[in-house]
Every structure is written in structure tokens, then in C-alpha cells.
mmCIF file of C-alpha atoms and ligand atoms in Angstrom:
data_model
loop_
_atom_site.group_PDB
_atom_site.id
_atom_site.type_symbol
_atom_site.label_atom_id
_atom_site.label_comp_id
_atom_site.label_asym_id
_atom_site.label_seq_id
_atom_site.Cartn_x
_atom_site.Cartn_y
_atom_site.Cartn_z
ATOM 1 C CA MET A 1 2.636 17.114 -1.795
ATOM 2 C CA GLU A 2 5.721 18.645 -0.187
ATOM 3 C CA ASP A 3 7.069 16.833 2.840
ATOM 4 C CA CYS A 4 5.108 13.649 2.215
ATOM 5 C CA LEU A 5 7.345 10.589 2.583
ATOM 6 C CA PHE A 6 5.437 8.454 0.089
ATOM 7 C CA CYS A 7 5.185 11.265 -2.494
ATOM 8 C CA LYS A 8 8.991 11.493 -2.247
ATOM 9 C CA ILE A 9 9.306 7.725 -2.723
ATOM 10 C CA ILE A 10 6.977 7.864 -5.750
ATOM 11 C CA ASN A 11 8.975 10.661 -7.405
ATOM 12 C CA GLY A 12 12.317 8.982 -6.622
ATOM 13 C CA GLU A 13 13.616 11.564 -4.131
ATOM 14 C CA ILE A 14 13.806 8.790 -1.539
ATOM 15 C CA PRO A 15 15.004 5.363 -2.738
ATOM 16 C CA SER A 16 12.801 2.280 -2.498
ATOM 17 C CA THR A 17 12.719 -1.291 -3.776
ATOM 18 C CA LYS A 18 10.097 -1.018 -6.495
ATOM 19 C CA LEU A 19 8.006 -4.064 -7.374
ATOM 20 C CA TYR A 20 5.550 -2.511 -9.819
ATOM 21 C CA GLU A 21 4.436 0.832 -11.208
ATOM 22 C CA ASP A 22 1.740 2.090 -13.565
ATOM 23 C CA ASP A 23 -0.073 5.375 -14.129
ATOM 24 C CA MET A 24 -2.188 4.967 -10.972
ATOM 25 C CA VAL A 25 -0.014 3.205 -8.371
ATOM 26 C CA TYR A 26 3.539 2.690 -7.130
ATOM 27 C CA VAL A 27 4.361 -0.543 -5.280
ATOM 28 C CA PHE A 28 7.450 -1.116 -3.130
ATOM 29 C CA GLU A 29 8.823 -3.296 -0.340
ATOM 30 C CA ASP A 30 8.036 -2.182 3.214
ATOM 31 C CA ILE A 31 11.246 -1.085 4.968
ATOM 32 C CA ALA A 32 10.296 -3.049 8.131
ATOM 33 C CA PRO A 33 8.607 -6.242 6.887
ATOM 34 C CA GLU A 34 6.192 -8.019 9.227
ATOM 35 C CA ALA A 35 6.036 -11.146 7.063
ATOM 36 C CA PRO A 36 8.184 -12.859 4.389
ATOM 37 C CA VAL A 37 6.160 -10.883 1.834
ATOM 38 C CA HIS A 38 5.276 -7.322 2.840
ATOM 39 C CA PHE A 39 4.847 -4.634 0.245
ATOM 40 C CA LEU A 40 2.901 -1.373 0.027
ATOM 41 C CA ILE A 41 0.550 -0.324 -2.775
ATOM 42 C CA VAL A 42 0.389 3.462 -2.908
ATOM 43 C CA PRO A 43 -1.743 5.611 -5.218
ATOM 44 C CA LYS A 44 0.284 8.205 -7.135
ATOM 45 C CA LYS A 45 -2.432 10.723 -6.277
ATOM 46 C CA HIS A 46 -1.821 12.125 -2.787
ATOM 47 C CA ILE A 47 -4.839 11.048 -0.732
ATOM 48 C CA LYS A 48 -4.307 11.438 3.013
ATOM 49 C CA ASP A 49 -6.237 8.424 4.234
ATOM 50 C CA ALA A 50 -9.229 6.163 3.555
ATOM 51 C CA ASP A 51 -11.496 8.697 5.235
ATOM 52 C CA GLU A 52 -10.715 11.196 2.449
ATOM 53 C CA LEU A 53 -11.726 8.914 -0.427
ATOM 54 C CA GLU A 54 -14.235 10.291 -2.922
ATOM 55 C CA VAL A 55 -16.565 8.754 -5.502
ATOM 56 C CA GLU A 56 -13.999 9.575 -8.213
ATOM 57 C CA ASP A 57 -11.507 7.257 -6.458
ATOM 58 C CA GLN A 58 -13.601 4.100 -6.928
ATOM 59 C CA GLU A 59 -11.719 2.981 -10.037
ATOM 60 C CA LEU A 60 -8.404 3.504 -8.254
ATOM 61 C CA LEU A 61 -9.522 1.318 -5.335
ATOM 62 C CA GLY A 62 -10.598 -1.527 -7.606
ATOM 63 C CA HIS A 63 -7.302 -1.208 -9.473
ATOM 64 C CA ILE A 64 -5.334 -1.476 -6.218
ATOM 65 C CA PHE A 65 -6.982 -4.813 -5.373
ATOM 66 C CA LEU A 66 -6.286 -6.184 -8.850
ATOM 67 C CA VAL A 67 -2.628 -5.092 -8.615
ATOM 68 C CA ALA A 68 -2.432 -6.869 -5.232
ATOM 69 C CA GLN A 69 -3.888 -10.025 -6.791
ATOM 70 C CA LYS A 70 -1.464 -9.906 -9.751
ATOM 71 C CA LEU A 71 1.616 -9.480 -7.530
ATOM 72 C CA CYS A 72 0.455 -12.185 -5.084
ATOM 73 C CA LYS A 73 0.015 -14.579 -8.026
ATOM 74 C CA GLU A 74 3.544 -13.721 -9.188
ATOM 75 C CA LYS A 75 4.815 -14.418 -5.661
ATOM 76 C CA ASN A 76 2.911 -17.706 -5.665
ATOM 77 C CA LEU A 77 0.936 -16.937 -2.476
ATOM 78 C CA LYS A 78 -1.497 -19.759 -3.218
ATOM 79 C CA THR A 79 -2.558 -20.293 0.399
ATOM 80 C CA GLY A 80 -3.525 -16.661 0.912
ATOM 81 C CA TYR A 81 -2.432 -13.215 1.941
ATOM 82 C CA ARG A 82 -3.765 -10.148 3.715
ATOM 83 C CA ILE A 83 -4.504 -6.643 2.420
ATOM 84 C CA VAL A 84 -4.560 -4.013 5.161
ATOM 85 C CA ASN A 85 -5.322 -0.321 5.319
ATOM 86 C CA ASN A 86 -4.649 1.536 8.562
ATOM 87 C CA CYS A 87 -6.741 4.706 8.859
ATOM 88 C CA LYS A 88 -5.727 7.575 11.117
ATOM 89 C CA GLU A 89 -4.333 7.404 14.645
ATOM 90 C CA ASP A 90 -6.549 4.716 16.157
ATOM 91 C CA GLY A 91 -6.180 2.625 13.007
ATOM 92 C CA GLY A 92 -2.394 2.689 13.409
ATOM 93 C CA GLN A 93 -1.603 4.870 10.402
ATOM 94 C CA THR A 94 1.885 6.391 10.614
ATOM 95 C CA VAL A 95 2.332 7.779 7.074
ATOM 96 C CA ASP A 96 -0.344 10.232 5.938
ATOM 97 C CA HIS A 97 -0.539 9.092 2.315
ATOM 98 C CA LEU A 98 -3.113 6.360 1.613
ATOM 99 C CA HIS A 99 -1.499 2.928 1.268
ATOM 100 C CA PHE A 100 -2.416 -0.733 1.386
ATOM 101 C CA HIS A 101 -0.129 -3.256 3.044
ATOM 102 C CA VAL A 102 0.012 -6.674 1.378
ATOM 103 C CA LEU A 103 1.327 -9.382 3.697
ATOM 104 C CA GLY A 104 1.927 -13.056 3.058
ATOM 105 C CA GLY A 105 4.301 -15.980 3.148
ATOM 106 C CA ARG A 106 3.265 -17.109 6.621
ATOM 107 C CA SER A 107 0.070 -17.847 8.532
ATOM 108 C CA LEU A 108 -1.129 -14.500 9.908
ATOM 109 C CA GLN A 109 -2.873 -14.101 13.247
ATOM 110 C CA TRP A 110 -6.292 -12.547 13.841
ATOM 111 C CA PRO A 111 -7.588 -10.400 15.528
ATOM 112 C CA PRO A 112 -5.049 -7.573 15.476
ATOM 113 C CA GLY A 113 -4.049 -5.963 18.783
HETATM 114 P P1 LIG B 1 1.212 2.584 8.383
HETATM 115 O O1 LIG B 1 1.761 2.395 9.765
HETATM 116 O O2 LIG B 1 1.029 4.054 8.066
HETATM 117 O O3 LIG B 1 0.022 1.769 8.066
HETATM 118 O O4 LIG B 1 2.341 2.023 7.413
HETATM 119 C C1 LIG B 1 3.478 2.718 7.063
HETATM 120 C C2 LIG B 1 4.482 1.705 6.605
HETATM 121 O O5 LIG B 1 5.500 2.376 5.885
HETATM 122 C C3 LIG B 1 5.171 0.942 7.747
HETATM 123 O O6 LIG B 1 4.932 -0.456 7.603
HETATM 124 C C4 LIG B 1 6.645 1.308 7.592
HETATM 125 O O7 LIG B 1 7.519 0.216 7.856
HETATM 126 C C5 LIG B 1 6.737 1.765 6.145
HETATM 127 N N1 LIG B 1 7.744 2.776 5.916
HETATM 128 C C6 LIG B 1 7.965 3.889 6.667
HETATM 129 N N2 LIG B 1 8.981 4.606 6.151
HETATM 130 C C7 LIG B 1 9.403 3.924 5.046
HETATM 131 C C8 LIG B 1 10.436 4.170 4.078
HETATM 132 O O8 LIG B 1 11.181 5.159 4.120
HETATM 133 N N3 LIG B 1 10.584 3.254 3.092
HETATM 134 C C9 LIG B 1 9.778 2.141 3.003
HETATM 135 N N4 LIG B 1 10.019 1.298 2.003
HETATM 136 N N5 LIG B 1 8.804 1.886 3.885
HETATM 137 C C10 LIG B 1 8.613 2.762 4.892
HETATM 138 ZN ZN1 LIG B 2 1.844 11.994 -0.504
#
């Protein structure tokens, strides 16, 4: 997708601190971390948001959660972490390419504002 920030990060046009990559996802550090651990898991396929997901994306979604688990184990987040997806304007989404935040390394508050 032209003019998509995360597509440009995935293809290397815009630099990022990569944590992991495979054929389905690209994972990198968030530029403005909200916790000691804050990275983004992004599908390589350009999907605008969670509202656009289709049946064919089910395997991708399961894969994303297993990648999150693997990286959180590597980061030794034994006491927990949070996986967040913001969907559209009211959900707080600012980049229109589906992504999952993974936050950890501190006790996180709930509910969100
Ligand atoms: P959203 O608000 O859409 O759920 O999350 C977008 C996230 O992308 C934000 O947490 C923001 O800090 C991060 N972000 C925005 N631009 C960049 C960038 O150029 N590089 C990186 N690494 N993260 C970015
Ligand atoms: Zn994109």
C-alpha cells in the first residue's frame, strides 16, 4: 500500500528497531513507548483495521498471539503483559494498518480512558 507508514516500515523504507520477522508478521519497538516493554506486531498483509478482518485471516490472528507469547517469554515477562488493538477513531487508532501493541514491564492500569 502506497503511503502507509507501517507498509513502509515493513519494506525498510522507514527505519525501525526490529525484534522479529517471519513470512506473516513484522515486529518492532514502538517509537513512543508507554511501558518498559512496548512493541508492535504488524501483519505483512495490509489490513486497515480489525473491522476489515476476514475468515481467511484467522490463521494470521492466531499466529500473532503466539508471536506475542514467544517474545514475552524471551523478555521474561513472567508476571504478565497486555496485548492491545485499537480499532478506528473511537478506539484510538492512529495508523491505518492493523497492529497489536504488546506492553509490559510494569503494572498496567485498567480501565483505559
Ligand atoms: P495506534 O495509535 O494506531 O494504536 O498505534 C500506533 C502506534 O505507532 C503508536 O503507539 C505510535 O507511537 C507508533 N508509531 C507511530 N509512528 C511510528 C514510527 O514511525 N515508528 C515506530 N516505531 N512507531 C511508530
Ligand atoms: Zn500498510
